[in-house]
Amino acid sequence: MMKKIFVAAILFTALSTVKTYAQDQQPKPKHEGLFQKLDTDGDGKISKAEADKQEKGRFNLKEKFDAIDANKDSYIDKEELKAYRKSQKEKREAAGKK
């Protein structure tokens, strides 16, 4: 009886550890990595100065800053970046259907 309880406890611990590990390993969306890279001061938003320091890449935030900054507070937050990328995806999809 004691052996069964011990085995059950070990299995429970192993399964809960695997589940927790799997949750921690979920990939972040592409824009999440870009956002963290550009938010150099870690305040949760990207300033115009931070965007100006971006190295040339496929997604040039410097050139699109004003279009992305929906509330015109001179910062881009994660929601604004997400909304902009979604709107651009919808535009590309609509253009492809025509």
CSV table of N, CA and C in Angstrom, one decimal:
chain,number,residue,atom,x,y,z
A,1,MET,N,0.8,-1.2,0.0
A,1,MET,CA,0.0,0.0,0.0
A,1,MET,C,0.9,1.3,0.0
A,2,MET,N,1.9,1.3,0.9
A,2,MET,CA,2.8,2.4,1.0
A,2,MET,C,3.5,2.6,-0.4
A,3,LYS,N,3.9,1.5,-1.0
A,3,LYS,CA,4.6,1.6,-2.2
A,3,LYS,C,3.8,2.2,-3.3
A,4,LYS,N,2.5,1.9,-3.4
A,4,LYS,CA,1.6,2.5,-4.4
A,4,LYS,C,1.4,4.0,-4.2
A,5,ILE,N,1.3,4.4,-3.0
A,5,ILE,CA,1.2,5.9,-2.7
A,5,ILE,C,2.5,6.6,-3.1
A,6,PHE,N,3.6,6.0,-2.8
A,6,PHE,CA,4.9,6.6,-3.2
A,6,PHE,C,5.0,6.7,-4.7
A,7,VAL,N,4.7,5.6,-5.4
A,7,VAL,CA,4.7,5.6,-6.9
A,7,VAL,C,3.8,6.7,-7.4
A,8,ALA,N,2.6,6.8,-6.9
A,8,ALA,CA,1.6,7.7,-7.3
A,8,ALA,C,2.1,9.2,-7.1
A,9,ALA,N,2.7,9.4,-6.0
A,9,ALA,CA,3.3,10.7,-5.7
A,9,ALA,C,4.4,11.1,-6.7
A,10,ILE,N,5.2,10.1,-7.0
A,10,ILE,CA,6.3,10.4,-7.9
A,10,ILE,C,5.8,10.7,-9.3
A,11,LEU,N,4.8,9.9,-9.8
A,11,LEU,CA,4.2,10.2,-11.1
A,11,LEU,C,3.5,11.5,-11.1
A,12,PHE,N,2.8,11.9,-10.1
A,12,PHE,CA,2.1,13.2,-10.0
A,12,PHE,C,3.1,14.3,-10.1
A,13,THR,N,4.2,14.2,-9.4
A,13,THR,CA,5.3,15.2,-9.4
A,13,THR,C,5.9,15.3,-10.8
A,14,ALA,N,6.2,14.2,-11.4
A,14,ALA,CA,6.8,14.2,-12.7
A,14,ALA,C,5.9,14.8,-13.8
A,15,LEU,N,4.6,14.4,-13.7
A,15,LEU,CA,3.7,15.0,-14.7
A,15,LEU,C,3.5,16.5,-14.5
A,16,SER,N,3.4,16.9,-13.3
A,16,SER,CA,3.1,18.4,-13.1
A,16,SER,C,4.4,19.2,-13.5
A,17,THR,N,5.6,18.6,-13.3
A,17,THR,CA,6.8,19.2,-13.7
A,17,THR,C,6.9,19.3,-15.2
A,18,VAL,N,6.5,18.3,-15.9
A,18,VAL,CA,6.6,18.3,-17.4
A,18,VAL,C,5.6,19.3,-17.9
A,19,LYS,N,4.4,19.4,-17.3
A,19,LYS,CA,3.4,20.4,-17.8
A,19,LYS,C,3.9,21.8,-17.6
A,20,THR,N,4.5,22.1,-16.4
A,20,THR,CA,5.0,23.4,-16.1
A,20,THR,C,6.1,23.8,-17.1
A,21,TYR,N,7.0,22.8,-17.3
A,21,TYR,CA,8.1,23.1,-18.3
A,21,TYR,C,7.6,23.4,-19.7
A,22,ALA,N,6.6,22.6,-20.1
A,22,ALA,CA,6.1,22.8,-21.5
A,22,ALA,C,5.4,24.2,-21.6
A,23,GLN,N,4.8,24.7,-20.6
A,23,GLN,CA,4.1,26.0,-20.6
A,23,GLN,C,5.2,27.1,-20.7
A,24,ASP,N,6.3,26.9,-20.0
A,24,ASP,CA,7.4,27.9,-20.1
A,24,ASP,C,8.1,27.9,-21.4
A,25,GLN,N,8.0,26.9,-22.2
A,25,GLN,CA,8.7,26.8,-23.5
A,25,GLN,C,7.9,27.3,-24.7
A,26,GLN,N,6.8,27.8,-24.5
A,26,GLN,CA,5.9,28.3,-25.6
A,26,GLN,C,6.6,29.4,-26.3
A,27,PRO,N,6.7,29.3,-27.7
A,27,PRO,CA,7.4,30.4,-28.4
A,27,PRO,C,6.6,31.7,-28.3
A,28,LYS,N,7.3,32.8,-28.3
A,28,LYS,CA,6.7,34.1,-28.3
A,28,LYS,C,6.4,34.5,-29.7
A,29,PRO,N,5.4,35.3,-29.9
A,29,PRO,CA,5.1,35.9,-31.3
A,29,PRO,C,6.3,36.7,-31.8
A,30,LYS,N,6.5,36.7,-33.1
A,30,LYS,CA,7.6,37.4,-33.6
A,30,LYS,C,7.7,38.9,-33.2
A,31,HIS,N,6.5,39.6,-33.1
A,31,HIS,CA,6.6,41.0,-32.7
A,31,HIS,C,7.0,41.1,-31.3
A,32,GLU,N,6.7,40.1,-30.5
A,32,GLU,CA,7.1,40.2,-29.0
A,32,GLU,C,8.6,40.3,-28.9
A,33,GLY,N,9.4,39.5,-29.7
A,33,GLY,CA,10.8,39.5,-29.7
A,33,GLY,C,11.3,40.8,-30.2
A,34,LEU,N,10.8,41.4,-31.2
A,34,LEU,CA,11.1,42.7,-31.8
A,34,LEU,C,10.9,43.7,-30.7
A,35,PHE,N,9.7,43.7,-30.1
A,35,PHE,CA,9.4,44.7,-29.1
A,35,PHE,C,10.4,44.7,-28.0
A,36,GLN,N,10.7,43.5,-27.4
A,36,GLN,CA,11.7,43.5,-26.3
A,36,GLN,C,13.1,43.9,-26.7
A,37,LYS,N,13.4,43.6,-27.9
A,37,LYS,CA,14.8,44.1,-28.4
A,37,LYS,C,14.8,45.6,-28.5
A,38,LEU,N,13.8,46.2,-29.0
A,38,LEU,CA,13.8,47.6,-29.2
A,38,LEU,C,13.5,48.4,-27.9
A,39,ASP,N,12.8,47.8,-26.9
A,39,ASP,CA,12.5,48.5,-25.7
A,39,ASP,C,13.7,48.4,-24.8
A,40,THR,N,14.7,49.2,-25.1
A,40,THR,CA,16.0,49.1,-24.5
A,40,THR,C,16.0,49.5,-23.0
A,41,ASP,N,15.1,50.4,-22.6
A,41,ASP,CA,15.0,50.8,-21.2
A,41,ASP,C,14.1,50.0,-20.4
A,42,GLY,N,13.4,49.1,-21.0
A,42,GLY,CA,12.5,48.1,-20.3
A,42,GLY,C,11.3,48.7,-19.7
A,43,ASP,N,10.8,49.8,-20.2
A,43,ASP,CA,9.6,50.5,-19.6
A,43,ASP,C,8.3,50.0,-20.2
A,44,GLY,N,8.4,49.0,-21.1
A,44,GLY,CA,7.1,48.5,-21.7
A,44,GLY,C,6.6,49.3,-22.9
A,45,LYS,N,7.4,50.2,-23.4
A,45,LYS,CA,7.0,51.0,-24.6
A,45,LYS,C,8.2,51.4,-25.3
A,46,ILE,N,8.1,51.7,-26.6
A,46,ILE,CA,9.2,52.1,-27.5
A,46,ILE,C,9.1,53.5,-27.8
A,47,SER,N,10.1,54.3,-27.4
A,47,SER,CA,10.1,55.7,-27.7
A,47,SER,C,10.6,55.9,-29.1
A,48,LYS,N,10.4,57.1,-29.6
A,48,LYS,CA,11.0,57.5,-31.0
A,48,LYS,C,12.5,57.3,-31.0
A,49,ALA,N,13.2,57.7,-29.9
A,49,ALA,CA,14.6,57.6,-29.8
A,49,ALA,C,15.0,56.1,-29.8
A,50,GLU,N,14.3,55.2,-29.2
A,50,GLU,CA,14.6,53.8,-29.2
A,50,GLU,C,14.4,53.2,-30.6
A,51,ALA,N,13.3,53.7,-31.3
A,51,ALA,CA,13.0,53.2,-32.7
A,51,ALA,C,14.1,53.7,-33.6
A,52,ASP,N,14.6,54.9,-33.4
A,52,ASP,CA,15.7,55.5,-34.3
A,52,ASP,C,17.0,54.7,-34.2
A,53,LYS,N,17.2,54.0,-33.1
A,53,LYS,CA,18.4,53.2,-32.9
A,53,LYS,C,18.3,51.8,-33.6
A,54,GLN,N,17.1,51.4,-34.1
A,54,GLN,CA,16.9,50.1,-34.7
A,54,GLN,C,17.8,49.9,-35.9
A,55,GLU,N,18.4,48.7,-35.9
A,55,GLU,CA,19.3,48.4,-37.1
A,55,GLU,C,18.3,48.1,-38.2
A,56,LYS,N,18.8,48.3,-39.4
A,56,LYS,CA,18.0,48.0,-40.6
A,56,LYS,C,17.6,46.5,-40.6
A,57,GLY,N,16.3,46.3,-40.9
A,57,GLY,CA,15.8,44.9,-40.9
A,57,GLY,C,14.6,44.9,-41.8
A,58,ARG,N,13.9,43.8,-41.8
A,58,ARG,CA,12.7,43.6,-42.6
A,58,ARG,C,11.6,44.5,-42.2
A,59,PHE,N,11.4,44.7,-40.9
A,59,PHE,CA,10.4,45.6,-40.4
A,59,PHE,C,11.0,46.8,-39.8
A,60,ASN,N,11.0,47.9,-40.6
A,60,ASN,CA,11.6,49.2,-40.2
A,60,ASN,C,10.7,50.0,-39.3
A,61,LEU,N,10.8,49.9,-38.0
A,61,LEU,CA,9.9,50.7,-37.1
A,61,LEU,C,10.1,52.2,-37.2
A,62,LYS,N,11.3,52.6,-37.5
A,62,LYS,CA,11.7,54.0,-37.6
A,62,LYS,C,10.8,54.7,-38.6
A,63,GLU,N,10.7,54.1,-39.8
A,63,GLU,CA,9.9,54.7,-40.9
A,63,GLU,C,8.4,54.6,-40.6
A,64,LYS,N,7.9,53.7,-39.8
A,64,LYS,CA,6.5,53.5,-39.6
A,64,LYS,C,6.0,54.0,-38.2
A,65,PHE,N,6.9,54.6,-37.5
A,65,PHE,CA,6.6,55.0,-36.1
A,65,PHE,C,5.3,55.8,-36.0
A,66,ASP,N,5.1,56.8,-36.8
A,66,ASP,CA,3.9,57.7,-36.6
A,66,ASP,C,2.6,56.9,-37.0
A,67,ALA,N,2.7,56.0,-37.9
A,67,ALA,CA,1.5,55.2,-38.3
A,67,ALA,C,1.2,54.2,-37.2
A,68,ILE,N,2.2,53.7,-36.5
A,68,ILE,CA,1.9,52.7,-35.5
A,68,ILE,C,1.5,53.3,-34.2
A,69,ASP,N,2.0,54.5,-33.9
A,69,ASP,CA,1.6,55.3,-32.7
A,69,ASP,C,0.2,55.8,-32.8
A,70,ALA,N,-0.8,54.9,-32.6
A,70,ALA,CA,-2.2,55.2,-32.8
A,70,ALA,C,-2.7,56.4,-31.9
A,71,ASN,N,-2.3,56.4,-30.6
A,71,ASN,CA,-2.8,57.4,-29.7
A,71,ASN,C,-1.9,58.7,-29.7
A,72,LYS,N,-0.9,58.7,-30.5
A,72,LYS,CA,0.0,59.9,-30.7
A,72,LYS,C,0.6,60.4,-29.4
A,73,ASP,N,1.0,59.5,-28.6
A,73,ASP,CA,1.7,59.9,-27.3
A,73,ASP,C,3.2,59.8,-27.4
A,74,SER,N,3.7,59.6,-28.6
A,74,SER,CA,5.2,59.5,-28.9
A,74,SER,C,5.8,58.2,-28.4
A,75,TYR,N,5.0,57.2,-28.1
A,75,TYR,CA,5.5,55.9,-27.7
A,75,TYR,C,4.6,54.9,-28.4
A,76,ILE,N,5.2,53.7,-28.6
A,76,ILE,CA,4.5,52.6,-29.2
A,76,ILE,C,4.5,51.5,-28.1
A,77,ASP,N,3.3,51.1,-27.7
A,77,ASP,CA,3.1,50.0,-26.8
A,77,ASP,C,2.8,48.7,-27.5
A,78,LYS,N,2.8,47.6,-26.8
A,78,LYS,CA,2.6,46.3,-27.4
A,78,LYS,C,1.3,46.2,-28.2
A,79,GLU,N,0.3,46.8,-27.6
A,79,GLU,CA,-1.1,46.7,-28.2
A,79,GLU,C,-1.1,47.5,-29.6
A,80,GLU,N,-0.4,48.7,-29.6
A,80,GLU,CA,-0.4,49.4,-30.8
A,80,GLU,C,0.4,48.7,-31.9
A,81,LEU,N,1.5,48.1,-31.5
A,81,LEU,CA,2.3,47.3,-32.5
A,81,LEU,C,1.5,46.1,-33.0
A,82,LYS,N,0.8,45.4,-32.1
A,82,LYS,CA,0.0,44.3,-32.5
A,82,LYS,C,-1.1,44.7,-33.4
A,83,ALA,N,-1.8,45.8,-33.1
A,83,ALA,CA,-2.9,46.3,-34.0
A,83,ALA,C,-2.4,46.7,-35.3
A,84,TYR,N,-1.3,47.4,-35.4
A,84,TYR,CA,-0.7,47.8,-36.7
A,84,TYR,C,-0.4,46.6,-37.5
A,85,ARG,N,0.3,45.6,-36.9
A,85,ARG,CA,0.7,44.4,-37.7
A,85,ARG,C,-0.6,43.7,-38.2
A,86,LYS,N,-1.6,43.6,-37.4
A,86,LYS,CA,-2.9,43.0,-37.8
A,86,LYS,C,-3.5,43.7,-38.9
A,87,SER,N,-3.5,45.1,-38.9
A,87,SER,CA,-4.1,45.9,-40.0
A,87,SER,C,-3.3,45.7,-41.3
A,88,GLN,N,-2.0,45.6,-41.2
A,88,GLN,CA,-1.2,45.4,-42.4
A,88,GLN,C,-1.4,44.0,-43.0
A,89,LYS,N,-1.6,43.0,-42.1
A,89,LYS,CA,-1.9,41.6,-42.6
A,89,LYS,C,-3.2,41.6,-43.3
A,90,GLU,N,-4.2,42.3,-42.7
A,90,GLU,CA,-5.5,42.4,-43.4
A,90,GLU,C,-5.5,43.1,-44.7
A,91,LYS,N,-4.7,44.1,-44.8
A,91,LYS,CA,-4.5,44.8,-46.1
A,91,LYS,C,-3.9,43.9,-47.1
A,92,ARG,N,-2.9,43.2,-46.7
A,92,ARG,CA,-2.2,42.3,-47.7
A,92,ARG,C,-3.1,41.2,-48.1
A,93,GLU,N,-3.9,40.6,-47.2
A,93,GLU,CA,-4.9,39.6,-47.6
A,93,GLU,C,-6.0,40.1,-48.5
A,94,ALA,N,-6.5,41.3,-48.2
A,94,ALA,CA,-7.5,41.9,-49.1
A,94,ALA,C,-6.9,42.2,-50.5
A,95,ALA,N,-5.7,42.7,-50.6
A,95,ALA,CA,-5.1,42.9,-51.9
A,95,ALA,C,-4.9,41.6,-52.7
A,96,GLY,N,-4.6,40.6,-52.0
A,96,GLY,CA,-4.4,39.3,-52.6
A,96,GLY,C,-5.7,38.7,-53.2
A,97,LYS,N,-6.8,39.1,-52.6
A,97,LYS,CA,-8.1,38.5,-53.0
A,97,LYS,C,-8.7,39.3,-54.2
A,98,LYS,N,-8.1,40.4,-54.5
A,98,LYS,CA,-8.6,41.2,-55.6
A,98,LYS,C,-8.1,40.7,-56.9
